[in-house]
Tab-separated table of C-alpha atoms and ligand atoms in Angstrom:
chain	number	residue	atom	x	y	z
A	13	UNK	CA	0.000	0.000	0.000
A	14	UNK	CA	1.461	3.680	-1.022
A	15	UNK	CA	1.813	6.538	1.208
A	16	UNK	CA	-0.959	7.784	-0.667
A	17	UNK	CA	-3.802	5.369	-0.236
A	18	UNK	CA	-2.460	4.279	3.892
A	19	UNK	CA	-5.422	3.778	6.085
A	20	UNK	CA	-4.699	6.775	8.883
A	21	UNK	CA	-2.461	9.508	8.501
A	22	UNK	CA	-2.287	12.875	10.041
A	23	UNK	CA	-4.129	16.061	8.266
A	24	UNK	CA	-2.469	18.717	10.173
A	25	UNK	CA	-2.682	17.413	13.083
A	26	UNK	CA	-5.766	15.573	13.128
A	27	UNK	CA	-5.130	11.754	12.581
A	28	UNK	CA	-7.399	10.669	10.671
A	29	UNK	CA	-8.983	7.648	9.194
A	30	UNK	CA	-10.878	6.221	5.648
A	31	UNK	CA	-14.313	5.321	6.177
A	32	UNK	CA	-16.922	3.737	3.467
A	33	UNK	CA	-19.537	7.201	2.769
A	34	UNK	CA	-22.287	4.931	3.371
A	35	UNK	CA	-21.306	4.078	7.068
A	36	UNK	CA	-21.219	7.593	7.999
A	37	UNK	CA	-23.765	10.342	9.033
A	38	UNK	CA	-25.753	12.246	5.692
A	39	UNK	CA	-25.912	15.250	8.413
A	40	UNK	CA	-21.874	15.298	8.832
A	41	UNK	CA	-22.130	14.796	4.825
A	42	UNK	CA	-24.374	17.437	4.080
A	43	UNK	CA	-22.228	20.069	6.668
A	44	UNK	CA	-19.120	19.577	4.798
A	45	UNK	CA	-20.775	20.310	1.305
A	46	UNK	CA	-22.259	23.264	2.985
A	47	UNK	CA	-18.929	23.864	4.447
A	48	UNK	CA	-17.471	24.692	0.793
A	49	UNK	CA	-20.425	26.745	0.486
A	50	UNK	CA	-22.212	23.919	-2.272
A	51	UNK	CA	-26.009	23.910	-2.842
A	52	UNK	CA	-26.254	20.361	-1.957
A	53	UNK	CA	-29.398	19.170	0.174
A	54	UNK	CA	-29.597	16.346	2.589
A	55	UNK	CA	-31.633	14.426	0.195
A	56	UNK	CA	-29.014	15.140	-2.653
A	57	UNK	CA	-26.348	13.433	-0.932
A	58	UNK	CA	-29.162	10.176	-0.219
A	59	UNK	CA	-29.368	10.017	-4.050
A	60	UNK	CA	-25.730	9.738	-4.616
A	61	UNK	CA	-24.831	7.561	-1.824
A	62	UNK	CA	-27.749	5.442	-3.038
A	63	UNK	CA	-26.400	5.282	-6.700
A	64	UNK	CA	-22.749	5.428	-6.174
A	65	UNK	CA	-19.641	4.179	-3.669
A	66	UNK	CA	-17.262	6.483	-1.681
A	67	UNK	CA	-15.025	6.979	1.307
A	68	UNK	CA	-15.098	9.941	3.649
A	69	UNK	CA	-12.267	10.455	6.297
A	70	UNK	CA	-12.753	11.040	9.550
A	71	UNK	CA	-11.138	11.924	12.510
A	72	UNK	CA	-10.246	10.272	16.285
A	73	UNK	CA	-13.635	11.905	17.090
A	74	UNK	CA	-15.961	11.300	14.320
A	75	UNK	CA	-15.384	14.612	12.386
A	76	UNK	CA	-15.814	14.209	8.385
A	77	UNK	CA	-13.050	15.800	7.212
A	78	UNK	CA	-13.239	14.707	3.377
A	79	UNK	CA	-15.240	12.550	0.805
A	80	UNK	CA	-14.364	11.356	-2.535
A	81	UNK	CA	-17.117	9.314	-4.339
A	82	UNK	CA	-17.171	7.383	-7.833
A	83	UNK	CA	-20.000	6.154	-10.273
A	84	UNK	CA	-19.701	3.008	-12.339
A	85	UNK	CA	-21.361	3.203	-15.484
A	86	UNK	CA	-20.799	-0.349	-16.960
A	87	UNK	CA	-17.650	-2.695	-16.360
A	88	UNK	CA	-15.221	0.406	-18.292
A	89	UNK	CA	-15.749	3.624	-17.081
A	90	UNK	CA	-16.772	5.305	-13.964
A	91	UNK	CA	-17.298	9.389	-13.007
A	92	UNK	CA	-15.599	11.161	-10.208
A	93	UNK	CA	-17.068	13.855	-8.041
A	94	UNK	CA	-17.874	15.271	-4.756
A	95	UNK	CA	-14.106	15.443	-3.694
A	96	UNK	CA	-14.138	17.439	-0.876
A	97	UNK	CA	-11.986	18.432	1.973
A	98	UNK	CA	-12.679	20.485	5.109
A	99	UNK	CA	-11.867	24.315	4.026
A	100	UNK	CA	-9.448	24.249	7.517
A	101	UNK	CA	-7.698	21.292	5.870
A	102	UNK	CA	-7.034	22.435	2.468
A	103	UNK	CA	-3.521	22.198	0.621
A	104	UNK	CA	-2.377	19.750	3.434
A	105	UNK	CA	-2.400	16.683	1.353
A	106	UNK	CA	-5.921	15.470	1.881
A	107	UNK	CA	-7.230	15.408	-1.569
A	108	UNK	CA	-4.381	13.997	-2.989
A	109	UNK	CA	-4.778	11.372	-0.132
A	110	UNK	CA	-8.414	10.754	-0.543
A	111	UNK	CA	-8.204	10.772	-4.497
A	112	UNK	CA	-5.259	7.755	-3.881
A	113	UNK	CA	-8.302	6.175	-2.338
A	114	UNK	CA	-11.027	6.611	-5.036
A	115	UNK	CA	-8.323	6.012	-7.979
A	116	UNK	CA	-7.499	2.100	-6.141
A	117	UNK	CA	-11.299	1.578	-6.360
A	118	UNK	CA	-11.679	2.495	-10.009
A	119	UNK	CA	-8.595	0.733	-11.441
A	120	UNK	CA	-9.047	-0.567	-14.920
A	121	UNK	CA	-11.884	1.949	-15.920
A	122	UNK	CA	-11.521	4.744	-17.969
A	123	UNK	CA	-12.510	7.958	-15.484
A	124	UNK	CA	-14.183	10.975	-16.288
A	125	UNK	CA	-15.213	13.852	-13.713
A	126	UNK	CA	-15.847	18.161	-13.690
A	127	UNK	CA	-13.150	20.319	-12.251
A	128	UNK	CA	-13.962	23.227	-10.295
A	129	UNK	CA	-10.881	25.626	-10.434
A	130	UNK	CA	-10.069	24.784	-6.982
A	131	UNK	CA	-9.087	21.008	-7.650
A	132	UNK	CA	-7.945	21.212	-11.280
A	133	UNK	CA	-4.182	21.668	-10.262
A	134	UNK	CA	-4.747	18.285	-7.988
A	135	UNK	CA	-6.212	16.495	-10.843
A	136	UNK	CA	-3.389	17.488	-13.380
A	137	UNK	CA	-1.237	16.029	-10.885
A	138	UNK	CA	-2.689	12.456	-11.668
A	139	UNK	CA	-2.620	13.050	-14.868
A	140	UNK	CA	-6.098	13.650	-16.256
A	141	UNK	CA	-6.270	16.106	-19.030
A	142	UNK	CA	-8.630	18.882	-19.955
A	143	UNK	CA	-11.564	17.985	-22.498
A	144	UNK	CA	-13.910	21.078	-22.728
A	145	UNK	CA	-15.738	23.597	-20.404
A	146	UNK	CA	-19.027	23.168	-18.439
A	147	UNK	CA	-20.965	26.382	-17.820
A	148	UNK	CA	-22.937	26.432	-14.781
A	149	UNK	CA	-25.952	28.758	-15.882
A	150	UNK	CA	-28.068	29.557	-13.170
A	151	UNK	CA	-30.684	31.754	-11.510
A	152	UNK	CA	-33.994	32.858	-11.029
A	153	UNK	CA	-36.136	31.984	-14.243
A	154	UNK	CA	-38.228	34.042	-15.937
A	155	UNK	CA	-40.390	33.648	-17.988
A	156	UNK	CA	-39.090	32.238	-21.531
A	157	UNK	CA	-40.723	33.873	-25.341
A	158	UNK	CA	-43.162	30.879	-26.839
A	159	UNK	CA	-40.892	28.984	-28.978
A	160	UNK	CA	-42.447	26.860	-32.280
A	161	UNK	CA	-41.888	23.554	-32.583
A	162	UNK	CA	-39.290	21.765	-34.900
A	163	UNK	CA	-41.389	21.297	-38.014
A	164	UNK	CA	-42.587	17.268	-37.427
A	165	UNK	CA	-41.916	17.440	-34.005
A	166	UNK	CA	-44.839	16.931	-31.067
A	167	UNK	CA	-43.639	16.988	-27.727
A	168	UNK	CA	-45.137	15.364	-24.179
A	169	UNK	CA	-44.675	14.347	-20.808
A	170	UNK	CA	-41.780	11.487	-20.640
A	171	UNK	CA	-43.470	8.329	-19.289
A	172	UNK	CA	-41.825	5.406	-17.541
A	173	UNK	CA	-42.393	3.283	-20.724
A	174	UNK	CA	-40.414	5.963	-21.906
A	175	UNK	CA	-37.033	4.346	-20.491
A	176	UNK	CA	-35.771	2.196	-22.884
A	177	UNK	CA	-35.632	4.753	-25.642
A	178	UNK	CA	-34.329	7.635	-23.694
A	179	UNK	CA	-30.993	5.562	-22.346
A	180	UNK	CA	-30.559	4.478	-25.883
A	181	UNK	CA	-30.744	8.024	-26.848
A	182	UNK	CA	-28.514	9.091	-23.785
A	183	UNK	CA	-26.093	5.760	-24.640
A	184	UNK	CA	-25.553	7.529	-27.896
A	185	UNK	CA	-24.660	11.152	-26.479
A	186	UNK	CA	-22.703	10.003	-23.168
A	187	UNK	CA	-20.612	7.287	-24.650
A	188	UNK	CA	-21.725	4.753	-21.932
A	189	UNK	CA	-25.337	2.742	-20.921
A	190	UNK	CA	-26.592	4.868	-18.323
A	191	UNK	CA	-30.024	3.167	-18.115
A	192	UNK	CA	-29.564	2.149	-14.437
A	193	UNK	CA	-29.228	6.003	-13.652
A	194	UNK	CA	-32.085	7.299	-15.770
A	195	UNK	CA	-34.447	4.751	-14.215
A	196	UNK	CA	-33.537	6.734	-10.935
A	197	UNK	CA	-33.719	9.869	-12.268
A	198	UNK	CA	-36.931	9.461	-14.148
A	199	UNK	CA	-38.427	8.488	-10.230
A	200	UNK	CA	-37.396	11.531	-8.924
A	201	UNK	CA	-38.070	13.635	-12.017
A	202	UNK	CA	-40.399	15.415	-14.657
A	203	UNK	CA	-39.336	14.876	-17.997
A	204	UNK	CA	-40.344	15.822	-22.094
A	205	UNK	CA	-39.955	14.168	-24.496
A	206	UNK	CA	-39.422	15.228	-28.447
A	207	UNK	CA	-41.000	12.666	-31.179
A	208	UNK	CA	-40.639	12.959	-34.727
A	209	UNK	CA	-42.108	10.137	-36.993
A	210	UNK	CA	-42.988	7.958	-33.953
A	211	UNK	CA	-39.613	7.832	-32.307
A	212	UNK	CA	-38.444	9.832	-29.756
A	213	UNK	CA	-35.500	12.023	-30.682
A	214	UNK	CA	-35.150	14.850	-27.819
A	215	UNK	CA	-36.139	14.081	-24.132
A	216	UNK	CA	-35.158	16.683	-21.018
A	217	UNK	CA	-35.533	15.395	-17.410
A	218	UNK	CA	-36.068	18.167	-14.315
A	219	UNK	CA	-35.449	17.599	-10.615
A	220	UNK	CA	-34.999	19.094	-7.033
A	221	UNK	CA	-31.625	20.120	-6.423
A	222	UNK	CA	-29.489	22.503	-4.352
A	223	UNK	CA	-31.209	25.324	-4.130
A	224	UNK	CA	-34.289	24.786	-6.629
A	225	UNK	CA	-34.615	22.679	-10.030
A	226	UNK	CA	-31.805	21.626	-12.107
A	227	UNK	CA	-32.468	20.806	-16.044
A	228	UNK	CA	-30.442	17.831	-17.220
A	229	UNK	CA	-30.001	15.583	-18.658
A	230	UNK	CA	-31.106	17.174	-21.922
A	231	UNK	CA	-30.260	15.051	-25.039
A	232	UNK	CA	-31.460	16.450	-28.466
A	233	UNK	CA	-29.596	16.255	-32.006
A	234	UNK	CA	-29.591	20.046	-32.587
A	235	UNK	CA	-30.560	23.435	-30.469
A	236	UNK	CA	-33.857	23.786	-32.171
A	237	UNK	CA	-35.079	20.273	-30.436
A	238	UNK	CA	-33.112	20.936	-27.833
A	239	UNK	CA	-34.735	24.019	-26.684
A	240	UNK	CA	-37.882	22.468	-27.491
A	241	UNK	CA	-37.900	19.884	-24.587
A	242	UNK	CA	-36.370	22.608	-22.257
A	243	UNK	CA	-38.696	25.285	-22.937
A	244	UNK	CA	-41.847	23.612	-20.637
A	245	UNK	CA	-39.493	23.056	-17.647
A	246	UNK	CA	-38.764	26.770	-17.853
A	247	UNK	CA	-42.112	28.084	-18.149
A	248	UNK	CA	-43.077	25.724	-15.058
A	249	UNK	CA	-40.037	27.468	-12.780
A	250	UNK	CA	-40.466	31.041	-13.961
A	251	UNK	CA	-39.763	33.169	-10.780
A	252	UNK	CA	-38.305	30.281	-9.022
A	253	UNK	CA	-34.583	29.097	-8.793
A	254	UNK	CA	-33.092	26.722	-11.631
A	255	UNK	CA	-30.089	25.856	-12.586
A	256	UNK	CA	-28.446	23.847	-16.136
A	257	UNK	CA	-25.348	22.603	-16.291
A	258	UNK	CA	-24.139	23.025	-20.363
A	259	UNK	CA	-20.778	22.772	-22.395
A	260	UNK	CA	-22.559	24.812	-25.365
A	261	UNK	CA	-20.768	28.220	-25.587
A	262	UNK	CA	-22.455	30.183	-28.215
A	263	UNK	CA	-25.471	29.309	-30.409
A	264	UNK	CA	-29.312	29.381	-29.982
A	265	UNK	CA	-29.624	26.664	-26.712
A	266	UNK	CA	-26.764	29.398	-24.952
A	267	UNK	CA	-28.726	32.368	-25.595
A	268	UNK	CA	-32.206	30.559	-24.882
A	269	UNK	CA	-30.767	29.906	-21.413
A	270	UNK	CA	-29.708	33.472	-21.204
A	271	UNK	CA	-33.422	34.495	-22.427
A	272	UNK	CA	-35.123	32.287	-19.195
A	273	UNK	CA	-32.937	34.158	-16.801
A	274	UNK	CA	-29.720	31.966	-16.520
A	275	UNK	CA	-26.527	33.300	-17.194
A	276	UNK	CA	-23.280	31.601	-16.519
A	277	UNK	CA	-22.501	31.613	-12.522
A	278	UNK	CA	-19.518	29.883	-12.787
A	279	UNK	CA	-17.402	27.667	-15.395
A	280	UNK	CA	-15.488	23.992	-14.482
A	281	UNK	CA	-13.217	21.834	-16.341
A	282	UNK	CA	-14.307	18.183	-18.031
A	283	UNK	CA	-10.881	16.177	-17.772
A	284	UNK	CA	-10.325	12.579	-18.399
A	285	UNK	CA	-8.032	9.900	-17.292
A	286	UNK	CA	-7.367	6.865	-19.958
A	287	UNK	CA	-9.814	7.147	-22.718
A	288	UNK	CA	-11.151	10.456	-23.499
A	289	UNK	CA	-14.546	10.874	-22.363
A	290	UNK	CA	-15.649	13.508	-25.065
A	291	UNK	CA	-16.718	13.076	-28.928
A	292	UNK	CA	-13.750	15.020	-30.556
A	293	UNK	CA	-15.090	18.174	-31.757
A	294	UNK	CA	-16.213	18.132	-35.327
A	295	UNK	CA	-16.643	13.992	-35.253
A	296	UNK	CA	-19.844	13.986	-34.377
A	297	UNK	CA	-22.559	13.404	-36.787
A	298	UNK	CA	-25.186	16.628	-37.842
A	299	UNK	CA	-28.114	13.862	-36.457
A	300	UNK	CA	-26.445	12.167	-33.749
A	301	UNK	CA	-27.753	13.308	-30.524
A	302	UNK	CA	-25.489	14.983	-27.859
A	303	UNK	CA	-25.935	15.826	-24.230
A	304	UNK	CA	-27.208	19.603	-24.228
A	305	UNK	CA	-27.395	19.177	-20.370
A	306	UNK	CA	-25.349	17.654	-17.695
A	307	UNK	CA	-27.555	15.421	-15.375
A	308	UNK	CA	-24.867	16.969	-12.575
A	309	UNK	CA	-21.225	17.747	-12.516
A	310	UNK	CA	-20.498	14.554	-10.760
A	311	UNK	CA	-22.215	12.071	-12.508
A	312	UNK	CA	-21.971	13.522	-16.099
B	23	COA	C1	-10.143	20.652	-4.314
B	23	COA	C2	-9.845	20.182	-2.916
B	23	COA	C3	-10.595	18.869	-2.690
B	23	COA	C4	-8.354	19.950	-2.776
B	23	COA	O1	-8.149	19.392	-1.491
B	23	COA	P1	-6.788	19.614	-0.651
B	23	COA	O2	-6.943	18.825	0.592
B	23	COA	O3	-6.518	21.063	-0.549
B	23	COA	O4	-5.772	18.937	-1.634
B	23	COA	P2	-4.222	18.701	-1.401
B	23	COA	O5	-3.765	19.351	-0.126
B	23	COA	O6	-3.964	17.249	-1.552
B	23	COA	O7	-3.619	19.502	-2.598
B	23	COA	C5	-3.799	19.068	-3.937
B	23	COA	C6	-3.040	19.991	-4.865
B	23	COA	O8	-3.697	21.263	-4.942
B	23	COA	C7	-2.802	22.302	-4.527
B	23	COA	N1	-3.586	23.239	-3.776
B	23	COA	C8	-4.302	23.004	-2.661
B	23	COA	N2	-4.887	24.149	-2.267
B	23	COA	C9	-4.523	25.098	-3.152
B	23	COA	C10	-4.811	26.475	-3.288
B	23	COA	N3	-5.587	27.128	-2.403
B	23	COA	N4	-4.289	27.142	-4.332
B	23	COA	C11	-3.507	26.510	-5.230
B	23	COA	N5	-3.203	25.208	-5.150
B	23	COA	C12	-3.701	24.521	-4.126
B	23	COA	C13	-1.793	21.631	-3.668
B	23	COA	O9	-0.587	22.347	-3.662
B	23	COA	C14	-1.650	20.298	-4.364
B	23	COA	O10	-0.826	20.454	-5.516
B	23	COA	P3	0.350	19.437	-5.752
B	23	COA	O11	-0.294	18.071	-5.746
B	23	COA	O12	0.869	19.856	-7.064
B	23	COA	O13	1.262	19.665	-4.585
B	23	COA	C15	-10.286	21.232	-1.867
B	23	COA	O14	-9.696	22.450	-2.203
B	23	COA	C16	-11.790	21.447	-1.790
B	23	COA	O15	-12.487	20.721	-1.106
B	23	COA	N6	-12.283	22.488	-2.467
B	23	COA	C17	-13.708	22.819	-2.441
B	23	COA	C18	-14.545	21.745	-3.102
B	23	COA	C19	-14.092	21.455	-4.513
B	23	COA	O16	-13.933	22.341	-5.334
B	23	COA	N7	-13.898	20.161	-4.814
B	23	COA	C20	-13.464	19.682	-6.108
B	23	COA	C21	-14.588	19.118	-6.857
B	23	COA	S1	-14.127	18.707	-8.525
């Protein structure tokens, strides 16, 4: 075992041990997200513990001073996220520590996960490399301009029969099966769907996050459809808080977002270790669908 991944070591001068995230308390959980001021809710963490694995580390009495989780996606590749460590803590080896941790549990699989600035210089350090930028558009909705339909396109309410075609659509745009995450997000969410010729071609799900509704994932094969399965959820939060996580820059699905009330709030970094995660720009297809929205920064 390497310095790196040891059981206990001292963080300052705390010693402090690896627990599994599942064995400790959601409230200690939920106080160090809030602790690095992130919109996370009690019931936010439950979903993620309840979909993916993780290790927090905690000291001689019971404080959480870290967490580090990962999410499987098949037998290849896995996301990284909610690397955290107690602000008191920082830049004393902690995250490289924990990340020694999560990296052991992952070996073999192809890693993807969303830098914020704060832990890009710790992730260069283990060599993942920078793929594209996520903008973090958020705010207080307002009310979005009717939009027409794509000509052929009806849209409606995504049902749970729905499932089957909306992972294959999502399998297409994220690279990897994510079925066993959409069936959990589709419990928890409301969702459109976009169908052209009988099939369905654009589908948006919308949940309770943080501090309101997040949009994602979207998956659509060009803005106009795109904004077409977005447009209800706005409409339904104008006035309140929402939030959608996107890596489109420019273009009509950017300024649509600007035109419900969302600007960018704050930007992170996709970076990848093995494979890259990421279609290469200009690769993809003009009909193959791509994610518009990301279901979170730390799943993807
Ligand atoms: C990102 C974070 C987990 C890093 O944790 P940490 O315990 O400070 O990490 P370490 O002490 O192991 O330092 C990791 C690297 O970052 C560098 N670093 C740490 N704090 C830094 C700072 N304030 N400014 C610049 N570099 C810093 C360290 O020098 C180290 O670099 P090195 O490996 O080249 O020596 C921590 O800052 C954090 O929780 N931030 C808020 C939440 C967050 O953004 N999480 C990341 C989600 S993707």
């Amino acid at each position: 075992m390497s310095a790196l991944t040891s059981e206990s070591r001292f963080v300052d001068s705390f010693e402090t041990r690896i627990a599994d995230i599942d064995s400790v308390d959601i409230d200690k959980l939920h106080a160090l997200s809030m602790s690095v001021a992130w919109p996370h809710r009690r019931e936010d963490w439950q979903f993620l513990r309840d979909f993916g694995q993780g290790i927090a580390a905690i000291d001689e009495i019971g404080r959480i001073l870290g967490s580090a989780m990962w999410f499987p996606y098949g037998g290849r590749f896995a996301t990284i996220g909610m690397v955290i460590t107690s602000p008191r803590l920082q830049a004393n080896g902690a995250g490289q520590w924990l990340m020694g941790h999560a990296l052991d549990q992952v070996a073999g699989r192809n890693l993807g996960l969303n830098a914020t600035r704060a832990a890009r210089r710790l992730y260069l350090s283990l060599n993942f490399v920078r793929e594209a930028s996520v903008f973090q558009c958020h705010g207080e909705a307002i009310l979005p301009p009717d939009v027409e339909l794509p000509p052929g396109a009806a849209i409606r309410a995504v049902e749970a029969d729905d499932l089957e075609a909306i992972a294959a659509l999502d399998s297409l745009a994220f690279g990897t099966d994510r079925t066993l995450l959409l069936a959990r997000l589709l419990a928890n969410s409301k969702g459109v769907v976009l169908i052209r010729a009988g099939r369905i071609e654009a589908f948006s799900l919308c949940r309770r996050f943080g501090r309101g509704h997040v949009i994602g994932p979207v998956v659509a094969s060009n803005d106009a459809d795109a904004i077409a399965v977005v447009h209800p959820h706005a409409v339904e939060h104008a006035g309140a808080f929402l939030r959608v996580d996107t890596r489109e820059k420019g273009g009509t699905f950017a300024d649509f977002l600007s035109r419900c009330g969302l600007p960018i709030y704050d930007i992170v970094t996709t970076m990848s270790l093995g494979d890259p995660w990421l279609p290469v720009p200009g690769r993809r297809g003009m009909h193959e669908p791509k994610t518009y929205a990301l279901v979170s920064h730390t799943l993807g």
